[in-house]
Every structure is written in structure tokens, then in C-alpha cells.
């Protein structure tokens, strides 16, 4: 039985992670931290959870666990020392933030407008997408869970890039996300009355922090427009690609089968059939569909649950690789 | 053409009021105040509205208008001086808060645990429910718009009380409200992720501030349990009453016809047919249904749109009475 | 007071039309037909409506009205004789279906795979988009209300086409519609459990019946992917355009101001600010936003309420033109 | 490894059951039947599921499995022969319908207005509520899964009945259910446009088929008003009880602790704290809250996920008892 620690247990991804771990047969939770809820029991925050007492960050010792999950808000100044301390104590780290996803510190600096706060950690971090970097993750000590949006662009696009099927290196990614991606902090953008029964685009253009990840992993130039859906969980991305002459649905079918037939969490539908959010909500699965629109043009659609495959489930999948368990343990069904 | 002023134009009820007034043929908006949005144009806050510039409270002069609407948050300390100044300037006042609804200052003190802040204003305020107090409203200078929940209990119950049909003076009111009733201020309770696709009871028991209004207008003892629906607008109340022997659906039909057949905004369905929120959303109408469950027991159901009949629409209806217009102007359809 | 007749009064667009007409000061409803509800009163179908008795198509005489609205399901065989009879009786016709929108019978035949059923009617029909064809509508006897999706592509694109700003005649339109667009007929696609809290693309590609309208009015080649939002009303389209060198947000601002500054129902936001569905739901307004993504590429976003500006409101706007009323009567607020 | 068969695999409860079984370590699915989807693979119906081929009822042999689940629509004439054949073949049966829940055939006849179709089966059926009938379920061959609504009334009320705390044997149960309870068959009631963003009561009164179950298990006289929530899954019931003099929250706390402290799936909150649907959605848990409203009156609130604890999860819990597994296997988290 391995032991894990959770930093930031009471956000949406933290609660999701605890639910997933509670059905994982190989691990137990050694500690879980929270800021405002420190001192309370988990069951006081969410009734069906255990009576584990939430603690302050200062009280926990990462040396008592095999692995820590850092589910802290983006830009928390605490993050770097927490990660350093955990690694020094011999624990593996799966980080949920966008701090360690861009491997090139110069790209990071260009995109964020500031130097990376810990280049020595960045140098050892592995981009935590098992479908692309499984072997490197197994050897890693620090894994950067991917962004939720990027996953839905990277997985459908990479096989087409590798097979050299794209006629144009610029690709349009029109993404639609549920509100849970914005977290549990209060803002007018996530106030019920401003989000419910409506729909909008936001942060359109080249400045979105997820764009760099997509371009890093695909090598493409991406035009990215995220939208906010009035649902709690799930991302669907519609991707418009120009294909080289002669590429048709049969070509795409073969390329995707080659890439993903053996992947336990990636499902590719037959040509012309497109996935829906409800197919993957509350699961760690990705479903990809594709359809030719006219010769030379296709639409790709990918769906995930942003809280599971886009966050807590992916983290458990990475933990399974890091701790030597079967990759799918605790994640099926 | 009458002129009106609006204090608190950018909350949900303020925006709703402005939309209603913009289709009212007899009035124009003289001023509209806002706190954080002062200086902006209405169209910057909500694109389809006019270019009227929002002003700070200090800048406006109530003497320039015939009537003011005070749509300020409950417990705003500004309210009393604003009302006093408007009345002194000769403007009528329709107030949206719960400050002037309980006519007896002793009941107010007992329910709120503090003395009323302006008993001399309270003495001249009229409870703003046209269906019960139409003539008094016409003569009033200060009208207290009713609470949204109370309306859904008072209108179905009062005819049964007046006709002496109830076998028990204790009545259970199980109410379900959309989230807009909680306003536009941020809180975890109205955060999308805590409200969407879920349902809960809240503030159950005798302490809810709306209970006193229900009891004042019906003379009954009410057991009241409000719930929060994952919809934006609308209240549905299910009311459980014990009836005197011999009262049946025909009795109820006759009593309701007598009470409401001439009311332009109150619709009573045939016995056994119950209303739905969608029947009244975005309208100033109330729909009431009733059904015998067994001899001596009936269920009453009433629905309103809390932002219209429960707030901005009722305010326009009161304005029509106060300014001598036909009561339904600007409110049909 | 003009009199109008409604064919198909109990679908979602029919009910919406009746609500709009009930607040229109210049018209009264002469008749309203329904199939399964014939014989019932409107108030039995929807409690707050009037007691007008619904009749069968066979019972009504279009000679008794000045104008008829035909809100019948697509492909109803009744449509052509109803339109012929109304025109013969001297009534103007506003048709909600897609029968008279494609002006060229050869294009119609190519897109639908069959000849047009009434080319002599098609020849006199005018495409019912007042913002583009106002004068022709005023003179028309048969107006084809536009499709709801096409409106959201045509209005943002036409000014750019006319000003010759586009670098590429192929344009991607990624549209998201509320479920009411699919009507009130039962289907698994519109079953609550298959549509609620999910999201999906559907009918992707060049076969969608709305594509021909977009291409007819813009002269562009459109790649169109419609999606189904878990909301009841509203369409938001995200449009990806390539612009000629030197075109920037200031150019777009000037072109849009020139095109739409005088339009009562079209609002263009400042560059970089994008509209949301809630801005237009329950109104006849269109709001358009635009944003440069990088030099030479912009995103346009347009929103409408598909039941109002995309159907019943547009029909009233067309009626106002046909009957000589001010264009905005009954549609503001 | 035990083998199970599923009759009716493609409804909402069938799909939920398959998802739960796919993460259960002790069972495998031997067969799954479907009507219109027979011949397809499960993954064609729902992409992330297995490639198990769906079969027609006629093709399957219950002798090949240890237990069958019958998830067929209410009133399917096939049900009785399927159950008879399964029992004859030695398989245990967990039935999802309301056919075997009322143990007294005379009560059944009185409530339904017809004789029970198979009294010899009824005589051996056990009401499948493990928290009340665990030992009898372990010995049973035919288990009647409970109704979803009744569970939310029975579990909060039975401890109060057993402790003799109620002052009145008539109890009001105001229940609110998500739409999935109405199944996947098409009807206007479950059409998106009639259910979304609205709320209504339905089937109010003493005729609801779930009432008999509540009264059978509690011995009380129940006034029951079910309502339809615009959410997919979950039931919340608000229960109004009159209590004997002296009963207070401490009494209730002690009685509930005594009843449920050892139950793995029943959680009772501290007095005055009430549960929400989101606490239990996608889980097999029940959460109960209670609050004194005034001396002698309390409100009880219970929440479940109707598809899990109210259907498929309860069925797995019953299967675990019938097949001798630990009761919670496959159901935690």
C-alpha cells in the first residue's frame, strides 16, 4: 500500500482526486492540506468522504509519503518550495499547475512575460501525457499534469502531424469548456447568473496560457478560441484541418488505429461519427471523432472530462506509472 | 410623459426594470445610479440597452422626476436618506427592499431583532401587492414592493382564508426559487459549481425574513422551507392545506374565480391542473393551481417570475397605479 | 388595427409569435391554427395567453386578415396550398420555413436533390432579412423569414465582403445553438437526458440546409459546423476570417459602423469585446463582436435569440415593413 | 469470478449498471440484451464501453450466469416469463421494476386496480433495501429493487417510527427528482424544451405508484407530491413531521446514530445541516439531514442519486449480498 499526500484538497480537482483515490486499491491518503478548511474533517467539507482531518501546509511532512499531488491554484507562491521539499524528501510529485509544462525556459519567458521561477525544477519535469510520454513519466520524479484544453487538441492532432497528413501548419481549435475549469474561487465570470443558460467566447487569441502547450506538443501554429459552456464538467474541441491531397477518412482511420488502438483511455470513433461530452463525463476517457467536410478539409472533435482526464484522473494515471502500478488501476468504469 | 429615476440600476432587478421601462410608452428614465459602474453608459453594462450614462447617487436630483425606484441591496445604509430625500422632493417611491413591508414596528423589531430605522416612513408605507391593496397603493407616496416568496403564498392562501375554508391555521409552504433571487453579489452559494445541476434547501425554519410578510398578509401560521433551484428565474411554491369538511375542488374553483377572475395578472387553472415555471418566466403573471389529495387535504401551487412579478414587473404595476396609468401598461405579452 | 392569421400556433415559434403580437399595439390575431390542439383555447395550451380558440387549417379564411404567418414544420405538404390561397385572397405572407429562401431554383434543386415545389412562388419571394433587403421586403407579398443560423453568419460577414476586406473566400463558421431550434417534435436528439449537461456537434459538413443561404447572401465558400448547446434559446457563431494586409480593428470598426450604426436591432461592440447569448435572449437584437487574433486573422462572434430575431421577432419586423408600421413597433425592450 | 446477465442494457439504468459492473472486481458480464440495439456492440451505443455484443432476449440462456438483472420498462409483459426462466435455471434475480415491491397481493390489487400477475413469485420476493432487510436479501432468490422516491422517505422516517417519536401518523413528503427517473422513452414531459430551465409538480396525490411502498415500509399515511427538477440525476425529499413533546435535535441525533452509524452508504448530518443533490450524484450514498423548525415540528431532508442508490447501485449492493461478496465492493468512491 503506497501513501500519497495532497496539497490543496478542497478545490474541485482536489475533491475529484480524493474520490478517485478512495476507490484505488493500492494507495491510501497520508495527508491532505487545505487553507481555510484546515482543522476540519473531509466529511465536513463533503459528507460522503472520510473523516481524514485536513491540515495546514506547514504541518505535513512529505517524507511520510511516496508521492504528493500539488493541486494548488495557478501562481501560488507556495508551489516551488512545496515541490522542492517533496523532492528533497524523496517523494515523487504530480503537479496540477501550469508551472512545469513548457519545457523550454525561453519559450516560457516569452509566453508569460517573466522568467521561470525554478529552472532547475523545470529541467527535470516531464510533460504528463501518458499517451505520448509514458516511458519518460515512468522514470520521472516531477510530472507536470497537462492543461485540460491542450489535451483535446494534442491527442487528435499528433497522429496527423507524425503521419505528415496536414497541408497547412496553421490549425483552428474552437474549444468549449464546462465551468469547473475556472475553479472554485469566486468571480463574476463564474457567478451562476452570468454563466447559466448562456454561452460566450473568452480570452480569444494568442495570449491564452494553454496555447504554448498545444504548440509545443504538436509543432503546429494554433488559432485557439475557448468558450464557456453552461455545464459543470467537460471539454469539447472542434478542430479544422486542411489535409494533403488524397487523404480521406480511410487514411485517418488507419492513422488513428495505429496511434491509439492499444490505448486504454483513447477511443476513436468511425469516420463521420462525432463524440459528445456525456460520453466521457465522470471518466478518464478521451473520445475522438473525425469527418471529411470536403476534399482536403476535415473536422476533428475530441472530448474529455476536464476534472478527470484533464486533471485528477490524469494525475492518478501518472501516479500509477510513477509508482509502478498497472496504468489503469482505479480509473476504469 | 412621466419621468422616473432608478437607484441601483445594474443588479438583476435593476436591469430587468430598465428593460421593462424601455417598452413602456408613458415614461422615460430621468436618471439611473450605480456604484462601481458610475460613469459608464448602460450599453457598456448590457449591450442592447440605451446610451444613458450611469451616475453616482450624489449626483442625482429626485426633484427632476415623478417617481423613483430604489433597487438597492437589503440593508444598504443609504436607503433611508434616499427615500426621505425623494419624498421631500415630491417624488413617489417604489422600494424593492424588505425595509417597509412589515407594517407593525413591533413585529418588525421582534422578527429582525432591532428597531425599525425609520418608523415615520414605515407608518406611511403601503404593502405593494396590487391584487390586495390596489386602492391604498393609488393613494400612497411610498410603496413597499413585496418579497418574491411571500407573493406565491399570499395570493393562493388569502381567498381560502377570507372564505374561511381552512381547517387548520398552520400551513406548510415548500418553496423553490431560481438563483437570481440571491442577486448579483458574489457568494459560494451562487457560484456556478455549487448551484448548477444540484438542488438544496436553505434557511429552513421560522427565521427567514419572508415569513413575517406571509403571516402578516394571511393571518396564518406558516411552516416555510425555501429551496434553491438550478434555474435563473422563477419561484414555485407547493402549499399543503387542511380544508374544512365538505370543501372540494368545486368550492375552491368558485372561491378563486370570485377572487381573481377580474385580475389581469392572476390566472387560476382548473382543479387538478398545476402550473409550471415556464408558464410565467419573463412575464408579470401569476398562475395558481389546486388539487384535492384526499378529502380534507389539498395542494396549492403558485408560480411567478421572481424578477418580474416578484420585483421589477410588480414595481412597474405599482408605478402605473401611483402615476394614474392603466395598471397593465407595459406589462402584457 | 390590422388583422393577422397564424398557421401553426402551438410550436415554439408559434407561441413566441403570439406573445410578441399580444404586446403589439397595431395588430390583432384573427385566427390561429393547430393540428392536435384544434378546438382548444390558447389559454389551455399556455395559461397566460388569451382565450382565442385554435382552429383547424380547413376552417380559416385568409381573406379575413391582412397577413398570415406560416409557422409550419419544414416539409409540410400543406404549405404550398396555404401560401397560394393566402396570396390569392390578398393577404401578405411571412413564411417561417426554408422553402422560399434560396432564390435560384437551380441552386435549390442542387442543394436539396429535388426540384422546387412551386417555382412561381419562389420567383416572387423576398429573402426576409430587413437589414439587407428592407426596401424589397416593403414591396413584397411573400417574405421568406431567414434561417436562424444563417443570420449569425450573414450579418457579420456581409460588411467585410462589401468592403473587400477578406483575403480568403473560404470562411469557417463554428455555430452553437440552443435546443429550441429543433422544434417541439419528439426525438432522441432533443430528449432531456441526451441533450442536458452535454454538448455535441451535429450535421457537420456541406450538407446542412442552412449552408446555401449563407453562401447565397455572402458570396463566400463556408465551412459550417453546427453544435447543440444545453440551453433553450440562442445561437452564437464564431467565425474565423483571413483579412487583407493592413486591415486592423480600426478598419473593422469603421466598416461595421458604416453598415449598422443606424440599424435599430444590430449592435456592434468595440474591438476585442465579444457578445454572450444572455445579451440577446428574449429580444430581437443581434450583437456582433470582433477581435484580431494576429495580423491577417480575426474572429467574429454574433449572437441572436433564435426564436425571436431568428424566427418570430424577425417575422414581426417583416410584418411591420409589409403593413407599413414603424419597423420596431412591438419589438423594443 | 461470478457471471451476470442483464436484460435491458441500453436504458439509463442499464448503462449505469454496466458502468458500475465494469469496475467491480468479482463479476463479469455474461450477456446483455437490448431490443432495438440487438446485434450492435455496447461500444456502438456508448463509446467507452466494451465490445460485448448486445443480444435479443430469445438468444440468451440464464443458466450460463449466476444472477440476472432485469432492467426492463415498467409493465413489460416479458418480465414474468424472464424471471420465471431465470429462477428455474438457478440464477438469482434482481428486478428493477415495481412488480415485486408490494408484498401483500391484496394491497397490490387495491393500489393498481388489477390482480398481481404472478403471486407465486411475489410470495418469494424480498424488498431490496439492504439497510432494512439485509439478512432476508442474503437468503433470497428474487429481490425487488426499491423505487427511487420511496428510498428517500423510508430511510429518514423508519428510525423515527421505530423510536416512536412521531406525534402524527400523517406525514408530508415533498419530493423533487431529476429527469432520468422518467427513463429514455420519448415523451413531451421529458422533451428538453418542456423540462429544461423550468420546474413543476406532477402526479400529485394518492395515486402515485410509489406511495404504496412508502406506506408499506413505514406504516405511515403519506401525503406525497413529486416534482420534476431540471437536472438529470438525483432526488431530494423534504419531509415535514410532527414530533412528540420533548423530542429535539439531540433526540433525533441519537436515534439516527443508533440506526445508521454502521451503515456504509448512509450518512446523517449534524442537526440543522441539510444535504444537497451534488453530495451524492454518481455515488451509492444517501445523506440525511434534519432540523427542528419549532417545538414539535421538524424537517427531514434526504438525497440520493436515483440512477445509483435508487437503481443500479442498489442492484449491485443487492447482488453483493446475494452472491456473498462484501456489501460495498465496487460501490465506494
PDB file of N, CA, C and O in Angstrom, chain B residues 19 22-23 43-49 184 196-197 267 269 273 278-283 285 287 332-333, chain C residues 19 22-23 43-49 184 196-197 267 269 273 278-283 285 287 332-333:
ATOM      1  N   UNK B  19     -35.260  47.182 -18.737  1.00  0.00           N
ATOM      2  CA  UNK B  19     -35.833  46.555 -19.939  1.00  0.00           C
ATOM      3  C   UNK B  19     -37.343  46.782 -20.003  1.00  0.00           C
ATOM      4  O   UNK B  19     -37.889  47.093 -21.069  1.00  0.00           O
ATOM      5  N   UNK B  22     -38.177  50.359 -20.873  1.00  0.00           N
ATOM      6  CA  UNK B  22     -37.853  50.755 -22.250  1.00  0.00           C
ATOM      7  C   UNK B  22     -38.972  50.400 -23.220  1.00  0.00           C
ATOM      8  O   UNK B  22     -39.005  50.896 -24.335  1.00  0.00           O
ATOM      9  N   UNK B  23     -39.884  49.537 -22.821  1.00  0.00           N
ATOM     10  CA  UNK B  23     -41.039  49.293 -23.696  1.00  0.00           C
ATOM     11  C   UNK B  23     -42.321  49.921 -23.138  1.00  0.00           C
ATOM     12  O   UNK B  23     -43.409  49.644 -23.648  1.00  0.00           O
ATOM     13  N   UNK B  43     -25.263  50.901 -22.074  1.00  0.00           N
ATOM     14  CA  UNK B  43     -24.921  49.964 -23.150  1.00  0.00           C
ATOM     15  C   UNK B  43     -23.563  49.311 -22.938  1.00  0.00           C
ATOM     16  O   UNK B  43     -23.265  48.282 -23.537  1.00  0.00           O
ATOM     17  N   UNK B  44     -22.729  49.911 -22.094  1.00  0.00           N
ATOM     18  CA  UNK B  44     -21.465  49.247 -21.776  1.00  0.00           C
ATOM     19  C   UNK B  44     -21.668  48.105 -20.790  1.00  0.00           C
ATOM     20  O   UNK B  44     -20.903  47.153 -20.742  1.00  0.00           O
ATOM     21  N   UNK B  45     -22.699  48.232 -19.966  1.00  0.00           N
ATOM     22  CA  UNK B  45     -23.010  47.187 -18.989  1.00  0.00           C
ATOM     23  C   UNK B  45     -23.775  46.057 -19.665  1.00  0.00           C
ATOM     24  O   UNK B  45     -23.548  44.881 -19.406  1.00  0.00           O
ATOM     25  N   UNK B  46     -24.687  46.413 -20.558  1.00  0.00           N
ATOM     26  CA  UNK B  46     -25.525  45.434 -21.232  1.00  0.00           C
ATOM     27  C   UNK B  46     -25.771  45.975 -22.638  1.00  0.00           C
ATOM     28  O   UNK B  46     -26.480  46.975 -22.802  1.00  0.00           O
ATOM     29  N   UNK B  47     -25.206  45.334 -23.669  1.00  0.00           N
ATOM     30  CA  UNK B  47     -25.091  45.960 -24.984  1.00  0.00           C
ATOM     31  C   UNK B  47     -26.370  46.480 -25.621  1.00  0.00           C
ATOM     32  O   UNK B  47     -26.324  47.479 -26.325  1.00  0.00           O
ATOM     33  N   UNK B  48     -27.510  45.832 -25.403  1.00  0.00           N
ATOM     34  CA  UNK B  48     -28.689  46.269 -26.153  1.00  0.00           C
ATOM     35  C   UNK B  48     -29.392  47.441 -25.491  1.00  0.00           C
ATOM     36  O   UNK B  48     -30.352  47.973 -26.042  1.00  0.00           O
ATOM     37  N   UNK B  49     -28.949  47.871 -24.309  1.00  0.00           N
ATOM     38  CA  UNK B  49     -29.620  48.987 -23.638  1.00  0.00           C
ATOM     39  C   UNK B  49     -29.154  50.313 -24.226  1.00  0.00           C
ATOM     40  O   UNK B  49     -28.261  50.372 -25.068  1.00  0.00           O
ATOM     41  N   UNK B 184     -26.784  39.654  -7.490  1.00  0.00           N
ATOM     42  CA  UNK B 184     -25.591  39.586  -8.329  1.00  0.00           C
ATOM     43  C   UNK B 184     -24.298  39.641  -7.514  1.00  0.00           C
ATOM     44  O   UNK B 184     -23.211  39.565  -8.076  1.00  0.00           O
ATOM     45  N   UNK B 196     -25.341  24.788  -9.852  1.00  0.00           N
ATOM     46  CA  UNK B 196     -25.757  24.175 -11.109  1.00  0.00           C
ATOM     47  C   UNK B 196     -25.935  22.669 -10.931  1.00  0.00           C
ATOM     48  O   UNK B 196     -25.158  22.030 -10.233  1.00  0.00           O
ATOM     49  N   UNK B 197     -26.944  22.119 -11.566  1.00  0.00           N
ATOM     50  CA  UNK B 197     -27.179  20.662 -11.610  1.00  0.00           C
ATOM     51  C   UNK B 197     -27.273  20.067 -10.211  1.00  0.00           C
ATOM     52  O   UNK B 197     -26.949  18.898  -9.986  1.00  0.00           O
ATOM     53  N   UNK B 267     -53.935  34.058 -12.937  1.00  0.00           N
ATOM     54  CA  UNK B 267     -54.645  33.014 -13.689  1.00  0.00           C
ATOM     55  C   UNK B 267     -54.791  31.797 -12.777  1.00  0.00           C
ATOM     56  O   UNK B 267     -53.806  31.343 -12.207  1.00  0.00           O
ATOM     57  N   UNK B 269     -55.881  27.866 -12.688  1.00  0.00           N
ATOM     58  CA  UNK B 269     -56.129  26.728 -13.570  1.00  0.00           C
ATOM     59  C   UNK B 269     -57.310  25.912 -13.062  1.00  0.00           C
ATOM     60  O   UNK B 269     -57.657  25.980 -11.881  1.00  0.00           O
ATOM     61  N   UNK B 273     -55.060  20.685 -12.347  1.00  0.00           N
ATOM     62  CA  UNK B 273     -54.024  21.055 -13.308  1.00  0.00           C
ATOM     63  C   UNK B 273     -53.071  22.024 -12.613  1.00  0.00           C
ATOM     64  O   UNK B 273     -53.514  23.012 -12.041  1.00  0.00           O
ATOM     65  N   UNK B 278     -42.169  27.615 -16.432  1.00  0.00           N
ATOM     66  CA  UNK B 278     -42.055  28.151 -17.786  1.00  0.00           C
ATOM     67  C   UNK B 278     -43.318  28.903 -18.228  1.00  0.00           C
ATOM     68  O   UNK B 278     -43.270  29.654 -19.195  1.00  0.00           O
ATOM     69  N   UNK B 279     -44.428  28.670 -17.542  1.00  0.00           N
ATOM     70  CA  UNK B 279     -45.639  29.405 -17.903  1.00  0.00           C
ATOM     71  C   UNK B 279     -45.514  30.897 -17.629  1.00  0.00           C
ATOM     72  O   UNK B 279     -46.250  31.689 -18.212  1.00  0.00           O
ATOM     73  N   UNK B 280     -44.675  31.280 -16.699  1.00  0.00           N
ATOM     74  CA  UNK B 280     -44.647  32.683 -16.263  1.00  0.00           C
ATOM     75  C   UNK B 280     -43.281  33.348 -16.402  1.00  0.00           C
ATOM     76  O   UNK B 280     -43.184  34.570 -16.190  1.00  0.00           O
ATOM     77  N   UNK B 281     -42.255  32.599 -16.736  1.00  0.00           N
ATOM     78  CA  UNK B 281     -40.936  33.243 -16.821  1.00  0.00           C
ATOM     79  C   UNK B 281     -40.960  34.377 -17.848  1.00  0.00           C
ATOM     80  O   UNK B 281     -41.562  34.251 -18.906  1.00  0.00           O
ATOM     81  N   UNK B 282     -40.307  35.474 -17.509  1.00  0.00           N
ATOM     82  CA  UNK B 282     -40.259  36.664 -18.358  1.00  0.00           C
ATOM     83  C   UNK B 282     -41.627  37.337 -18.508  1.00  0.00           C
ATOM     84  O   UNK B 282     -41.844  38.067 -19.480  1.00  0.00           O
ATOM     85  N   UNK B 283     -42.543  37.097 -17.584  1.00  0.00           N
ATOM     86  CA  UNK B 283     -43.845  37.784 -17.615  1.00  0.00           C
ATOM     87  C   UNK B 283     -44.194  38.282 -16.212  1.00  0.00           C
ATOM     88  O   UNK B 283     -43.591  37.870 -15.227  1.00  0.00           O
ATOM     89  N   UNK B 285     -47.073  37.617 -14.854  1.00  0.00           N
ATOM     90  CA  UNK B 285     -48.231  36.828 -14.467  1.00  0.00           C
ATOM     91  C   UNK B 285     -47.960  35.899 -13.284  1.00  0.00           C
ATOM     92  O   UNK B 285     -46.827  35.499 -13.044  1.00  0.00           O
ATOM     93  N   UNK B 287     -49.606  32.226 -11.939  1.00  0.00           N
ATOM     94  CA  UNK B 287     -50.553  31.152 -12.230  1.00  0.00           C
ATOM     95  C   UNK B 287     -50.676  30.285 -10.979  1.00  0.00           C
ATOM     96  O   UNK B 287     -49.678  29.916 -10.361  1.00  0.00           O
ATOM     97  N   UNK B 332     -47.999  43.598 -20.526  1.00  0.00           N
ATOM     98  CA  UNK B 332     -48.659  42.461 -21.158  1.00  0.00           C
ATOM     99  C   UNK B 332     -47.709  41.773 -22.141  1.00  0.00           C
ATOM    100  O   UNK B 332     -46.744  42.341 -22.593  1.00  0.00           O
ATOM    101  N   UNK B 333     -48.022  40.535 -22.494  1.00  0.00           N
ATOM    102  CA  UNK B 333     -47.256  39.804 -23.513  1.00  0.00           C
ATOM    103  C   UNK B 333     -46.077  39.101 -22.907  1.00  0.00           C
ATOM    104  O   UNK B 333     -45.790  39.241 -21.747  1.00  0.00           O
TER     105      UNK B 333
ATOM    106  N   UNK C  19     -46.985  35.615 -28.282  1.00  0.00           N
ATOM    107  CA  UNK C  19     -46.580  36.505 -27.178  1.00  0.00           C
ATOM    108  C   UNK C  19     -46.168  37.875 -27.717  1.00  0.00           C
ATOM    109  O   UNK C  19     -46.531  38.905 -27.150  1.00  0.00           O
ATOM    110  N   UNK C  22     -49.143  39.863 -28.901  1.00  0.00           N
ATOM    111  CA  UNK C  22     -50.053  40.318 -27.840  1.00  0.00           C
ATOM    112  C   UNK C  22     -49.587  41.637 -27.225  1.00  0.00           C
ATOM    113  O   UNK C  22     -50.350  42.299 -26.542  1.00  0.00           O
ATOM    114  N   UNK C  23     -48.350  42.012 -27.448  1.00  0.00           N
ATOM    115  CA  UNK C  23     -47.938  43.346 -26.985  1.00  0.00           C
ATOM    116  C   UNK C  23     -47.754  44.332 -28.136  1.00  0.00           C
ATOM    117  O   UNK C  23     -47.245  45.434 -27.930  1.00  0.00           O
ATOM    118  N   UNK C  43     -55.351  29.531 -24.088  1.00  0.00           N
ATOM    119  CA  UNK C  43     -55.035  29.503 -22.657  1.00  0.00           C
ATOM    120  C   UNK C  43     -54.978  28.082 -22.102  1.00  0.00           C
ATOM    121  O   UNK C  43     -54.404  27.861 -21.039  1.00  0.00           O
ATOM    122  N   UNK C  44     -55.555  27.138 -22.810  1.00  0.00           N
ATOM    123  CA  UNK C  44     -55.423  25.747 -22.363  1.00  0.00           C
ATOM    124  C   UNK C  44     -54.052  25.191 -22.729  1.00  0.00           C
ATOM    125  O   UNK C  44     -53.529  24.287 -22.071  1.00  0.00           O
ATOM    126  N   UNK C  45     -53.463  25.714 -23.783  1.00  0.00           N
ATOM    127  CA  UNK C  45     -52.128  25.271 -24.201  1.00  0.00           C
ATOM    128  C   UNK C  45     -51.060  25.961 -23.363  1.00  0.00           C
ATOM    129  O   UNK C  45     -50.078  25.360 -22.957  1.00  0.00           O
ATOM    130  N   UNK C  46     -51.289  27.251 -23.084  1.00  0.00           N
ATOM    131  CA  UNK C  46     -50.307  28.034 -22.337  1.00  0.00           C
ATOM    132  C   UNK C  46     -51.112  29.031 -21.504  1.00  0.00           C
ATOM    133  O   UNK C  46     -51.730  29.946 -22.059  1.00  0.00           O
ATOM    134  N   UNK C  47     -51.135  28.859 -20.183  1.00  0.00           N
ATOM    135  CA  UNK C  47     -52.137  29.519 -19.342  1.00  0.00           C
ATOM    136  C   UNK C  47     -52.246  31.032 -19.460  1.00  0.00           C
ATOM    137  O   UNK C  47     -53.347  31.562 -19.324  1.00  0.00           O
ATOM    138  N   UNK C  48     -51.148  31.746 -19.693  1.00  0.00           N
ATOM    139  CA  UNK C  48     -51.269  33.202 -19.656  1.00  0.00           C
ATOM    140  C   UNK C  48     -51.765  33.782 -20.974  1.00  0.00           C
ATOM    141  O   UNK C  48     -51.985  34.990 -21.068  1.00  0.00           O
ATOM    142  N   UNK C  49     -51.938  32.973 -21.998  1.00  0.00           N
ATOM    143  CA  UNK C  49     -52.402  33.501 -23.281  1.00  0.00           C
ATOM    144  C   UNK C  49     -53.913  33.697 -23.265  1.00  0.00           C
ATOM    145  O   UNK C  49     -54.598  33.339 -22.314  1.00  0.00           O
ATOM    146  N   UNK C 184     -40.528  21.331 -31.459  1.00  0.00           N
ATOM    147  CA  UNK C 184     -41.232  20.689 -30.357  1.00  0.00           C
ATOM    148  C   UNK C 184     -41.571  19.233 -30.649  1.00  0.00           C
ATOM    149  O   UNK C 184     -42.122  18.533 -29.801  1.00  0.00           O
ATOM    150  N   UNK C 196     -29.195  17.571 -22.193  1.00  0.00           N
ATOM    151  CA  UNK C 196     -28.896  18.351 -20.995  1.00  0.00           C
ATOM    152  C   UNK C 196     -27.479  18.047 -20.511  1.00  0.00           C
ATOM    153  O   UNK C 196     -27.039  16.906 -20.546  1.00  0.00           O
ATOM    154  N   UNK C 197     -26.802  19.075 -20.044  1.00  0.00           N
ATOM    155  CA  UNK C 197     -25.482  18.940 -19.405  1.00  0.00           C
ATOM    156  C   UNK C 197     -24.484  18.222 -20.326  1.00  0.00           C
ATOM    157  O   UNK C 197     -23.558  17.549 -19.880  1.00  0.00           O
ATOM    158  N   UNK C 267     -26.181  45.646 -32.969  1.00  0.00           N
ATOM    159  CA  UNK C 267     -25.239  46.330 -32.087  1.00  0.00           C
ATOM    160  C   UNK C 267     -23.853  45.747 -32.326  1.00  0.00           C
ATOM    161  O   UNK C 267     -23.689  44.533 -32.265  1.00  0.00           O
ATOM    162  N   UNK C 269     -20.025  45.674 -30.939  1.00  0.00           N
ATOM    163  CA  UNK C 269     -19.215  46.006 -29.760  1.00  0.00           C
ATOM    164  C   UNK C 269     -17.866  46.576 -30.179  1.00  0.00           C
ATOM    165  O   UNK C 269     -17.415  46.353 -31.307  1.00  0.00           O
ATOM    166  N   UNK C 273     -14.112  43.050 -27.670  1.00  0.00           N
ATOM    167  CA  UNK C 273     -15.171  42.704 -26.701  1.00  0.00           C
ATOM    168  C   UNK C 273     -16.168  41.805 -27.422  1.00  0.00           C
ATOM    169  O   UNK C 273     -16.647  42.151 -28.498  1.00  0.00           O
ATOM    170  N   UNK C 278     -26.681  35.641 -23.359  1.00  0.00           N
ATOM    171  CA  UNK C 278     -27.626  36.304 -22.446  1.00  0.00           C
ATOM    172  C   UNK C 278     -27.873  37.766 -22.825  1.00  0.00           C
ATOM    173  O   UNK C 278     -28.846  38.356 -22.359  1.00  0.00           O
ATOM    174  N   UNK C 279     -27.000  38.347 -23.638  1.00  0.00           N
ATOM    175  CA  UNK C 279     -27.241  39.718 -24.063  1.00  0.00           C
ATOM    176  C   UNK C 279     -28.472  39.855 -24.952  1.00  0.00           C
ATOM    177  O   UNK C 279     -29.033  40.948 -25.074  1.00  0.00           O
ATOM    178  N   UNK C 280     -28.847  38.812 -25.619  1.00  0.00           N
ATOM    179  CA  UNK C 280     -29.924  38.918 -26.617  1.00  0.00           C
ATOM    180  C   UNK C 280     -31.109  37.987 -26.385  1.00  0.00           C
ATOM    181  O   UNK C 280     -32.123  38.102 -27.088  1.00  0.00           O
ATOM    182  N   UNK C 281     -31.009  37.073 -25.434  1.00  0.00           N
ATOM    183  CA  UNK C 281     -32.134  36.150 -25.238  1.00  0.00           C
ATOM    184  C   UNK C 281     -33.408  36.927 -24.917  1.00  0.00           C
ATOM    185  O   UNK C 281     -33.379  37.901 -24.177  1.00  0.00           O
ATOM    186  N   UNK C 282     -34.509  36.484 -25.498  1.00  0.00           N
ATOM    187  CA  UNK C 282     -35.819  37.127 -25.330  1.00  0.00           C
ATOM    188  C   UNK C 282     -35.872  38.522 -25.957  1.00  0.00           C
ATOM    189  O   UNK C 282     -36.719  39.334 -25.564  1.00  0.00           O
ATOM    190  N   UNK C 283     -34.982  38.821 -26.905  1.00  0.00           N
ATOM    191  CA  UNK C 283     -35.044  40.115 -27.599  1.00  0.00           C
ATOM    192  C   UNK C 283     -34.870  39.878 -29.096  1.00  0.00           C
ATOM    193  O   UNK C 283     -34.457  38.802 -29.530  1.00  0.00           O
ATOM    194  N   UNK C 285     -32.683  41.537 -30.840  1.00  0.00           N
ATOM    195  CA  UNK C 285     -31.404  42.160 -31.166  1.00  0.00           C
ATOM    196  C   UNK C 285     -30.351  41.149 -31.636  1.00  0.00           C
ATOM    197  O   UNK C 285     -30.391  39.971 -31.290  1.00  0.00           O
ATOM    198  N   UNK C 287     -26.110  41.041 -31.566  1.00  0.00           N
ATOM    199  CA  UNK C 287     -24.895  41.713 -31.127  1.00  0.00           C
ATOM    200  C   UNK C 287     -23.709  41.039 -31.799  1.00  0.00           C
ATOM    201  O   UNK C 287     -23.618  39.807 -31.849  1.00  0.00           O
ATOM    202  N   UNK C 332     -39.173  46.441 -29.207  1.00  0.00           N
ATOM    203  CA  UNK C 332     -38.135  47.005 -28.354  1.00  0.00           C
ATOM    204  C   UNK C 332     -38.271  46.481 -26.931  1.00  0.00           C
ATOM    205  O   UNK C 332     -39.305  46.014 -26.518  1.00  0.00           O
ATOM    206  N   UNK C 333     -37.211  46.620 -26.148  1.00  0.00           N
ATOM    207  CA  UNK C 333     -37.232  46.260 -24.730  1.00  0.00           C
ATOM    208  C   UNK C 333     -36.862  44.829 -24.516  1.00  0.00           C
ATOM    209  O   UNK C 333     -36.687  44.092 -25.452  1.00  0.00           O
TER     210      UNK C 333
END
